[in-house]
Coordinates of C-alpha atoms and ligand atoms in Angstrom, one line a residue:
M1 CA 70.5 101.5 85.2
K2 CA 68.5 104.5 84.2
F3 CA 68.5 107.0 87.1
E4 CA 66.0 109.9 87.5
I5 CA 66.0 112.6 90.1
S6 CA 62.9 113.8 91.8
Q7 CA 61.9 116.4 94.4
N8 CA 58.2 115.5 94.4
L9 CA 56.5 114.2 97.5
L10 CA 57.3 110.5 97.9
S11 CA 53.6 109.6 98.1
K12 CA 53.1 111.0 94.6
I13 CA 56.0 109.5 92.7
S14 CA 54.8 106.6 90.5
S15 CA 56.7 103.4 91.1
D16 CA 56.5 99.8 92.2
V17 CA 58.5 100.3 95.4
V18 CA 59.6 103.3 97.5
L19 CA 62.5 102.7 99.8
V20 CA 63.1 104.8 103.0
Y21 CA 65.9 104.4 105.5
V22 CA 65.8 104.8 109.2
F23 CA 68.4 104.7 112.0
Q24 CA 68.1 102.6 115.1
N25 CA 67.4 104.6 118.3
E26 CA 70.4 104.4 120.5
N27 CA 68.7 105.7 123.6
E28 CA 67.1 103.4 126.0
K29 CA 64.0 105.5 126.1
G30 CA 61.8 106.5 123.2
P31 CA 60.9 104.7 120.0
F32 CA 62.8 101.8 118.6
F33 CA 64.0 103.8 115.6
I34 CA 64.4 107.4 114.6
S35 CA 61.8 108.4 112.1
S36 CA 63.2 110.3 109.1
S37 CA 61.3 113.0 107.3
A38 CA 60.7 110.5 104.4
Y39 CA 59.3 108.0 106.8
S40 CA 57.0 110.5 108.5
Q41 CA 55.7 111.8 105.2
L42 CA 54.8 108.3 104.0
N43 CA 53.4 107.2 107.4
K44 CA 51.2 110.2 107.4
A45 CA 50.0 109.7 103.9
L46 CA 49.2 106.0 104.9
S47 CA 47.3 107.1 108.0
G48 CA 49.9 105.5 110.4
Q49 CA 50.1 102.2 108.5
L50 CA 53.9 102.2 108.5
D51 CA 54.0 102.7 112.3
A52 CA 51.6 99.8 112.7
A53 CA 53.5 97.5 110.5
C54 CA 56.9 98.3 112.2
Q55 CA 55.3 97.8 115.6
A56 CA 53.7 94.5 114.6
E57 CA 57.1 93.2 113.4
R58 CA 59.0 94.6 116.3
F59 CA 61.2 96.4 113.8
K60 CA 64.0 98.2 115.6
G61 CA 65.8 99.7 112.6
Q62 CA 68.7 97.1 112.8
Q63 CA 71.0 97.3 109.9
G64 CA 69.7 95.3 106.9
K65 CA 66.3 94.6 108.5
V66 CA 63.2 95.5 106.5
V67 CA 59.5 96.0 106.8
S68 CA 57.3 96.3 103.8
V69 CA 53.8 97.6 103.4
F70 CA 51.4 97.4 100.4
T71 CA 49.8 100.8 100.0
Q72 CA 46.6 99.6 98.4
D73 CA 46.1 102.8 96.3
K74 CA 46.2 105.1 99.3
I75 CA 49.3 106.7 97.7
V76 CA 50.9 106.4 94.2
P77 CA 53.7 103.9 94.9
T78 CA 52.5 100.3 95.2
K79 CA 54.8 99.3 98.1
V80 CA 56.8 101.0 100.8
V81 CA 59.9 99.4 102.2
V82 CA 61.5 100.6 105.4
M83 CA 65.2 99.7 105.6
G84 CA 67.1 99.8 108.9
L85 CA 70.6 101.4 108.9
G86 CA 71.4 100.3 112.4
K87 CA 72.9 102.6 115.0
K88 CA 74.3 105.9 113.8
S89 CA 77.4 105.6 116.0
G90 CA 79.7 103.3 114.0
F91 CA 77.7 103.8 110.8
V92 CA 79.9 104.3 107.7
L93 CA 78.8 105.1 104.2
N94 CA 79.6 101.6 103.0
D95 CA 76.8 100.4 105.2
L96 CA 74.4 102.4 103.0
R97 CA 76.0 100.8 100.0
K98 CA 75.5 97.3 101.4
V99 CA 71.9 97.6 102.5
T100 CA 70.9 99.3 99.2
G101 CA 72.6 96.4 97.3
K102 CA 70.6 94.0 99.4
I103 CA 67.3 95.7 98.5
V104 CA 68.1 95.9 94.9
T105 CA 69.0 92.2 94.8
A106 CA 65.7 91.4 96.4
F107 CA 63.6 93.6 94.2
R108 CA 65.2 93.7 90.8
K109 CA 63.4 90.8 89.4
R110 CA 60.1 91.8 90.9
S111 CA 59.8 95.5 90.0
D112 CA 60.3 97.8 87.1
S113 CA 60.9 100.9 89.1
L114 CA 62.2 101.8 92.5
V115 CA 62.2 105.2 94.3
I116 CA 64.9 105.7 96.8
A117 CA 64.5 108.4 99.4
V118 CA 68.0 109.7 99.7
P119 CA 68.7 109.8 103.5
E120 CA 69.0 113.3 104.9
D121 CA 70.1 112.5 108.4
L122 CA 73.7 111.4 107.5
D123 CA 76.9 113.2 108.3
E124 CA 77.7 113.0 104.6
S125 CA 76.1 115.2 101.9
A126 CA 73.3 114.1 99.6
Q127 CA 75.8 113.9 96.8
E128 CA 77.9 111.4 98.7
A129 CA 74.9 109.4 99.6
C130 CA 73.8 109.3 96.0
R131 CA 77.2 108.1 94.9
V132 CA 77.1 105.0 97.1
I133 CA 73.4 104.4 96.2
V134 CA 74.2 104.5 92.4
E135 CA 77.1 102.2 92.9
A136 CA 75.0 99.8 94.9
V137 CA 72.2 99.8 92.3
D138 CA 74.4 99.2 89.3
L139 CA 76.6 96.7 90.9
A140 CA 73.9 94.7 92.6
S141 CA 72.0 94.6 89.3
Y142 CA 74.9 93.0 87.5
E143 CA 74.5 89.5 86.2
F144 CA 76.6 87.3 83.9
A145 CA 73.8 85.3 82.1
K146 CA 75.1 85.1 78.6
Y147 CA 75.7 81.4 78.8
K148 CA 72.3 80.5 80.3
A149 CA 69.7 79.1 77.9
K150 CA 66.9 80.2 80.2
K151 CA 65.2 83.4 79.2
P152 CA 65.5 86.3 81.6
E153 CA 62.6 87.0 84.0
D154 CA 59.8 89.1 82.6
R155 CA 60.3 92.0 85.1
N156 CA 63.5 93.7 85.3
L157 CA 64.4 96.8 87.3
E158 CA 64.8 99.6 84.7
T159 CA 64.5 102.9 86.5
V160 CA 65.7 104.1 89.8
I161 CA 64.4 107.5 91.0
L162 CA 66.5 109.3 93.5
A163 CA 64.2 111.4 95.7
V164 CA 66.0 114.3 97.2
S165 CA 64.9 117.3 99.2
E166 CA 64.3 120.7 97.6
Q167 CA 67.5 122.1 99.3
V168 CA 69.6 119.9 97.0
A169 CA 70.7 121.2 93.6
I170 CA 69.5 118.7 91.0
V171 CA 72.4 119.6 88.7
D172 CA 74.9 118.4 91.4
I173 CA 73.1 115.1 91.8
K174 CA 73.0 114.6 88.0
K175 CA 76.8 115.1 87.9
V176 CA 77.3 112.6 90.7
V177 CA 75.1 110.0 88.9
Q178 CA 77.0 110.5 85.6
Y179 CA 80.4 110.3 87.2
T180 CA 79.6 107.4 89.4
Q181 CA 78.3 105.4 86.5
L182 CA 81.8 105.6 85.0
Y183 CA 82.9 103.7 88.1
T184 CA 80.3 101.1 87.8
E185 CA 80.7 100.7 84.0
A186 CA 84.4 100.1 84.5
T187 CA 83.8 97.7 87.3
I188 CA 81.3 95.7 85.3
L189 CA 83.7 95.5 82.4
A190 CA 86.3 94.0 84.7
R191 CA 83.7 91.6 86.1
D192 CA 82.8 90.4 82.6
L193 CA 86.4 89.8 81.7
V194 CA 87.0 87.7 84.8
N195 CA 83.7 85.8 84.3
E196 CA 84.4 85.0 80.6
P197 CA 85.8 81.5 80.2
A198 CA 89.5 81.3 79.6
Y199 CA 89.1 79.9 76.1
I200 CA 87.3 83.2 75.2
A201 CA 89.2 85.7 77.3
T202 CA 92.6 84.8 75.8
P203 CA 95.6 87.2 75.6
T204 CA 94.4 88.2 72.1
Y205 CA 91.0 89.0 73.4
L206 CA 92.4 91.2 76.1
A207 CA 94.7 92.8 73.6
D208 CA 91.9 93.5 71.1
L209 CA 89.9 95.1 73.9
A210 CA 92.8 97.3 74.8
E211 CA 93.0 98.4 71.2
D212 CA 89.3 99.1 71.0
I213 CA 89.6 101.3 74.2
A214 CA 92.5 103.2 72.5
K215 CA 90.5 103.6 69.3
A216 CA 87.5 105.0 71.1
N217 CA 89.6 107.6 73.1
P218 CA 91.9 110.1 71.5
S219 CA 93.9 110.5 74.8
V220 CA 94.6 106.8 75.0
T221 CA 97.0 104.9 72.8
C222 CA 97.8 101.2 72.8
K223 CA 100.7 99.1 71.7
I224 CA 100.5 95.3 71.5
F225 CA 103.7 93.2 71.5
G226 CA 103.4 89.7 70.1
K227 CA 105.7 86.8 70.7
T228 CA 108.6 87.9 68.5
Q229 CA 108.6 91.4 69.9
I230 CA 108.4 90.2 73.5
E231 CA 111.4 88.0 72.6
K232 CA 113.3 91.0 71.1
M233 CA 112.6 93.2 74.1
G234 CA 114.2 90.6 76.4
M235 CA 111.2 89.5 78.5
E236 CA 112.5 86.0 79.0
A237 CA 110.7 85.6 82.3
F238 CA 107.3 86.3 80.8
L239 CA 108.1 84.1 77.8
G240 CA 109.2 81.3 80.0
I241 CA 105.8 81.0 81.5
A242 CA 104.2 81.4 78.1
R243 CA 106.2 78.6 76.6
A244 CA 103.4 76.0 77.0
A245 CA 100.6 78.3 75.9
N246 CA 98.2 77.3 73.1
T247 CA 97.6 81.0 72.3
E248 CA 100.1 83.7 71.5
P249 CA 101.2 85.7 74.5
K250 CA 100.6 89.4 74.3
F251 CA 102.2 92.3 76.1
I252 CA 99.7 95.0 76.4
Y253 CA 100.8 98.6 76.8
L254 CA 98.1 101.3 77.2
S255 CA 99.0 104.9 77.6
Y256 CA 96.9 107.8 78.7
T257 CA 98.1 111.4 78.1
P258 CA 96.2 114.3 79.6
E259 CA 94.9 117.1 77.4
K260 CA 95.6 119.5 80.1
V261 CA 98.8 118.5 81.8
G262 CA 98.9 119.5 85.5
Q263 CA 101.5 117.3 87.1
K264 CA 104.1 117.4 84.4
N265 CA 106.6 114.7 85.5
K266 CA 104.1 112.3 87.1
K267 CA 103.6 109.0 85.3
L268 CA 101.6 106.4 87.1
A269 CA 101.9 102.8 86.0
L270 CA 99.1 100.3 86.6
V271 CA 100.3 96.8 86.2
G272 CA 97.9 93.9 86.2
K273 CA 98.7 90.2 86.5
G274 CA 97.3 88.7 83.2
I275 CA 97.4 84.9 83.6
T276 CA 94.3 84.0 81.5
F277 CA 94.2 80.6 83.1
D278 CA 96.4 79.2 85.8
S279 CA 96.7 75.4 85.6
G280 CA 99.8 75.6 87.8
G281 CA 101.9 74.5 84.8
I282 CA 104.0 71.4 85.3
N283 CA 103.4 71.8 89.1
V284 CA 99.8 71.2 88.1
K285 CA 97.1 72.3 90.6
P286 CA 94.7 69.8 92.1
G287 CA 91.2 70.0 90.5
D288 CA 89.4 71.9 93.2
H289 CA 92.2 74.5 93.2
M290 CA 92.0 74.9 89.5
Q291 CA 88.3 75.3 88.8
D292 CA 88.2 79.1 89.3
M293 CA 91.5 79.9 87.7
K294 CA 90.0 81.7 84.8
M295 CA 90.1 84.5 87.3
D296 CA 93.8 84.7 87.4
M297 CA 93.7 87.7 85.1
A298 CA 91.6 89.8 87.5
G299 CA 94.5 92.2 87.9
A300 CA 94.6 92.7 84.1
A301 CA 90.8 93.2 84.1
C302 CA 91.2 95.9 86.8
V303 CA 93.7 97.8 84.6
L304 CA 91.5 97.4 81.5
G305 CA 88.4 98.5 83.4
V306 CA 90.2 101.7 84.6
F307 CA 91.5 102.5 81.1
S308 CA 88.0 102.0 79.6
V309 CA 86.9 105.2 81.4
I310 CA 90.1 107.0 82.2
A311 CA 89.6 109.6 79.3
K312 CA 86.4 110.7 81.0
I313 CA 87.9 110.8 84.5
K314 CA 90.6 113.0 83.0
P315 CA 93.5 112.8 85.4
D316 CA 96.0 115.7 84.8
F317 CA 99.0 113.3 84.7
S318 CA 100.2 110.4 82.5
V319 CA 99.0 106.9 83.3
I320 CA 100.2 103.7 81.6
G321 CA 98.7 100.3 81.9
L322 CA 100.8 97.1 81.5
I323 CA 99.7 93.5 81.2
A324 CA 101.8 90.5 80.4
A325 CA 99.0 88.2 79.2
T326 CA 99.3 84.4 78.8
P327 CA 97.8 81.3 80.2
N328 CA 100.0 79.1 82.5
L329 CA 99.5 75.6 80.9
V330 CA 101.0 72.2 80.8
S331 CA 102.7 70.8 77.8
A332 CA 105.9 69.1 76.7
S333 CA 107.4 72.6 76.1
S334 CA 106.4 73.9 79.6
I335 CA 108.9 75.8 81.7
L336 CA 110.4 73.2 84.1
P337 CA 111.2 73.5 87.8
G338 CA 114.9 74.4 87.9
D339 CA 114.8 76.5 84.7
V340 CA 116.4 79.9 84.9
V341 CA 115.1 82.9 83.0
K342 CA 116.4 86.5 82.8
A343 CA 113.9 89.3 83.4
L344 CA 113.9 92.6 81.5
N345 CA 115.9 94.4 84.2
G346 CA 118.7 91.8 84.0
K347 CA 117.9 89.8 87.1
T348 CA 117.8 86.1 86.7
I349 CA 115.0 84.0 88.2
E350 CA 115.2 80.3 89.1
V351 CA 111.7 78.9 88.6
L352 CA 111.4 76.2 91.2
N353 CA 107.6 76.0 91.1
T354 CA 105.7 76.7 87.9
D355 CA 102.6 77.6 89.9
A356 CA 104.3 80.7 91.2
E357 CA 104.0 82.0 87.7
G358 CA 102.4 85.4 88.3
R359 CA 105.5 86.9 90.0
V360 CA 107.6 85.7 87.1
T361 CA 105.5 87.4 84.4
M362 CA 105.2 90.5 86.5
A363 CA 109.0 90.7 86.9
D364 CA 108.9 91.7 83.3
S365 CA 105.9 94.0 83.3
L366 CA 107.2 95.8 86.4
S367 CA 110.7 96.1 84.9
F368 CA 109.0 97.5 81.8
A369 CA 107.2 100.1 83.9
V370 CA 110.5 101.3 85.4
K371 CA 112.1 101.4 81.9
E372 CA 109.2 103.5 80.6
G373 CA 109.9 106.1 83.3
A374 CA 107.0 105.4 85.6
T375 CA 107.3 107.6 88.7
H376 CA 104.7 105.7 90.7
I377 CA 103.6 102.0 90.3
L378 CA 100.4 100.2 91.4
D379 CA 100.1 96.6 90.7
F380 CA 97.1 94.2 91.0
A381 CA 97.6 90.5 91.2
T382 CA 95.8 87.4 92.2
L383 CA 99.1 86.4 93.5
T384 CA 99.0 84.0 96.4
G385 CA 96.7 81.6 98.2
A386 CA 98.7 82.6 101.3
C387 CA 97.1 86.1 101.2
M388 CA 93.7 84.4 101.5
V389 CA 94.9 82.4 104.4
A390 CA 96.1 85.6 106.1
L391 CA 93.2 87.9 105.3
G392 CA 90.3 85.8 104.1
M393 CA 88.2 86.2 101.0
E394 CA 87.2 89.8 101.2
I395 CA 90.4 91.7 102.0
A396 CA 93.3 92.5 99.7
G397 CA 96.8 92.5 101.2
I398 CA 98.6 95.7 100.3
F399 CA 102.3 96.4 100.5
S400 CA 104.3 99.5 99.9
N401 CA 107.7 101.1 100.0
D402 CA 106.1 104.6 100.3
R403 CA 104.1 105.9 103.3
D404 CA 102.3 108.7 101.5
L405 CA 101.2 106.6 98.6
I406 CA 99.8 103.8 100.7
E407 CA 97.9 106.2 103.0
E408 CA 96.3 107.7 99.9
V409 CA 95.4 104.2 98.7
K410 CA 93.9 103.3 102.0
L411 CA 91.7 106.4 102.0
A412 CA 90.6 105.8 98.4
A413 CA 89.8 102.1 99.1
F414 CA 87.8 103.0 102.2
A415 CA 85.8 105.6 100.3
E416 CA 84.9 102.8 97.8
G417 CA 84.2 100.1 100.4
E418 CA 87.0 98.0 99.0
K419 CA 88.7 96.3 101.9
V420 CA 92.5 96.4 102.1
W421 CA 94.9 95.7 104.9
E422 CA 98.6 96.6 104.9
L423 CA 101.1 93.8 105.4
P424 CA 104.8 94.4 105.9
L425 CA 107.6 94.2 103.3
E426 CA 109.8 92.6 105.9
K427 CA 113.3 92.8 104.7
D428 CA 114.6 90.1 106.9
Y429 CA 112.4 87.7 104.9
K430 CA 114.1 88.5 101.7
A431 CA 116.7 85.7 102.3
Q432 CA 113.8 83.2 101.9
N433 CA 113.7 84.0 98.2
R434 CA 117.4 83.2 97.7
S435 CA 118.4 80.9 94.9
E436 CA 121.6 78.8 94.8
V437 CA 121.9 79.3 91.0
A438 CA 120.2 82.5 90.0
D439 CA 119.7 86.0 91.5
I440 CA 116.4 85.0 93.0
A441 CA 114.1 82.0 93.3
N442 CA 110.4 82.2 92.5
I443 CA 109.3 80.4 95.6
P444 CA 110.5 80.9 99.2
N445 CA 112.3 78.2 101.1
N446 CA 109.4 77.8 103.6
R447 CA 105.7 78.0 103.4
Y448 CA 104.9 80.6 106.0
G449 CA 104.2 84.2 105.1
G450 CA 103.9 83.4 101.4
T451 CA 102.1 86.6 100.6
I452 CA 104.9 88.6 102.0
T453 CA 107.7 86.7 100.3
A454 CA 105.8 87.1 97.0
A455 CA 105.6 90.8 97.5
L456 CA 109.3 90.9 98.3
F457 CA 110.0 89.1 95.1
L458 CA 108.1 91.8 93.1
Q459 CA 110.0 94.5 94.9
E460 CA 113.2 93.4 93.2
F461 CA 111.7 94.7 89.9
I462 CA 110.3 98.1 90.8
G463 CA 113.6 100.0 90.9
N464 CA 112.7 101.7 94.2
K465 CA 109.9 103.7 92.7
P466 CA 107.0 104.6 95.0
W467 CA 104.9 101.5 94.7
V468 CA 101.8 99.7 96.1
H469 CA 101.3 96.0 95.5
F470 CA 97.7 94.7 95.8
D471 CA 97.4 90.9 96.4
I472 CA 93.8 90.5 95.3
A473 CA 93.6 86.7 95.3
G474 CA 90.7 86.8 97.8
P475 CA 88.5 89.7 96.9
A476 CA 88.8 89.5 93.1
F477 CA 86.4 86.6 92.9
A478 CA 83.3 86.0 95.0
S479 CA 82.7 82.3 95.9
K480 CA 79.0 83.1 96.4
S481 CA 76.7 86.0 95.8
Y482 CA 77.0 89.0 98.1
E483 CA 75.3 92.4 98.6
L484 CA 76.9 94.0 95.5
G485 CA 76.9 91.2 93.0
P486 CA 76.7 87.5 92.1
Q487 CA 79.2 84.8 92.5
G488 CA 82.2 85.4 90.2
G489 CA 84.4 88.4 89.3
T490 CA 83.9 91.4 91.5
G491 CA 85.9 94.0 89.6
F492 CA 87.9 94.6 92.8
G493 CA 90.4 97.5 92.5
V494 CA 88.8 99.4 89.7
R495 CA 86.8 101.8 92.0
T496 CA 89.8 102.3 94.3
V497 CA 92.0 103.3 91.4
L498 CA 89.4 105.6 89.9
Q499 CA 88.9 107.2 93.3
L500 CA 92.6 107.7 93.6
L501 CA 92.8 109.3 90.2
E502 CA 90.0 111.6 91.1
R503 CA 91.6 112.6 94.4
N504 CA 95.0 113.3 92.8
N505 CA 93.6 115.6 90.2
Ligands
LIG601 N1 96.9 82.1 91.0 C1 97.5 81.6 92.1 C2 97.1 82.3 93.4 C3 95.7 82.2 93.8 C4 95.2 81.1 94.5 C5 94.8 83.1 93.4 C6 93.9 81.0 94.9 C7 93.4 83.0 93.7 C8 93.0 81.9 94.5 C9 99.1 81.7 92.0 O1 99.6 81.7 90.7 C10 99.6 80.5 92.7 O2 99.3 79.4 92.3 N2 100.4 80.8 93.8 C11 100.9 79.7 94.6 C12 102.3 80.1 95.0 C13 103.1 79.0 95.6 C14 103.4 77.9 94.6 C15 104.4 79.6 96.2 C16 100.0 79.6 95.8 O3 99.5 80.6 96.3 O4 99.8 78.5 96.3
LIG602 MG1 93.3 106.6 71.1
LIG603 ZN1 99.9 79.8 89.9

């Protein structure tokens, strides 16, 4: 989206729609909602027409409720929309993100331009408000229409004007817009990768993209390992899952080195599950469980999204990105239940269920992270249906062996409105992953707490480095459209990681 910044009177800015926000009044007495300066200004210019409309519709400023008024040439903008923010107590910035996304979704096919009166009555600064507004606008405008034959609608939101008061420095807002658009650009890349059908978004496709990212950024390099090299390195676990694949598996190794090194010894590894399609393998999934499984590389998409902008975010420490990319397919050469494979760190895995393939491939990518000297590890994986049973579709399960790191993650995720909830790495459950013939089995011996036992499996491969595991099976893919985007890939995790990088700088 093209953003402009204006300090003009709202009644004088030319646009199809001007959006103003108001809080609900929490006092018993007085008006239903608290009129903001933007509201009063427009109401006055419209000779009280806004008040009249709000009254007629019994508008109380409830969160997400709107009243709109045609201005009939009394002022420059064609339409005024008043959006309720709800009660101020309990309001969080993500609420502004959500209601803005809702408005953009409603108007983006009906208007070319939108003025947003940046709210001044928040506890947060205008910059922070602009950050969530920009995110909401860009993300809610996202669509994945390349495979639709129908031509796009004739009107398309092209310009959003952020109206700020004269006290606010325009240069600061410009910076916020520019920076925030890196977040949305990276998120959109991740969404595209998830939405792309599996026969397009193959391991080679992901590897080519990683190489393009490295080519475009001097501070990023990329190494791609093909089948023979993966074999030579000793990633038997990854190769086992890749055995049935119709496409060559790729191990993707991205590396960012800061120009100005601040934190000399720090090396953060971002590891993404890269199953480009999960049929379940020989333990084939039933059809309705398989239909969205092109999304099983959402962790990889998150890592690629982050790397696509990392050179512009400029963390002052090293970051590596690791993806073991392959589909999990069915063929005569498929890995079989009962097969034993040895991971890069020397541990042997008995594969008792080929549908628990993510953890097997990640055993190798996590071992690789440790071998490469990672000092901190974050991994992103659409790992278990059990996590969705536990936390639902919108919340990622997070697990960690390090208090400080996970608290930082929680703050970053909260700032971005990405929902996470910590689950325990309960060591008494480790026994459930025991194998009679190998060091560990890839499925637990009972079906309860499956997201925890999966996390405990991964823990065997992180060499006690400070680590946070994100089980993103729920939030990586939206089953229907929501405030910030359509059905499909959400780009979950990208903004949390970028926020974390920014905070650690
Ligand atoms: N890719 C799935 C997990 C998944 C399920 C992600 C639904 C998104 C939506 C994973 O590979 C898988 O199949 N896990 C199994 C593990 C089980 C066999 C122990 C599961 O969750 O059922
Ligand atoms: Mg480069
Ligand atoms: Zn699976």
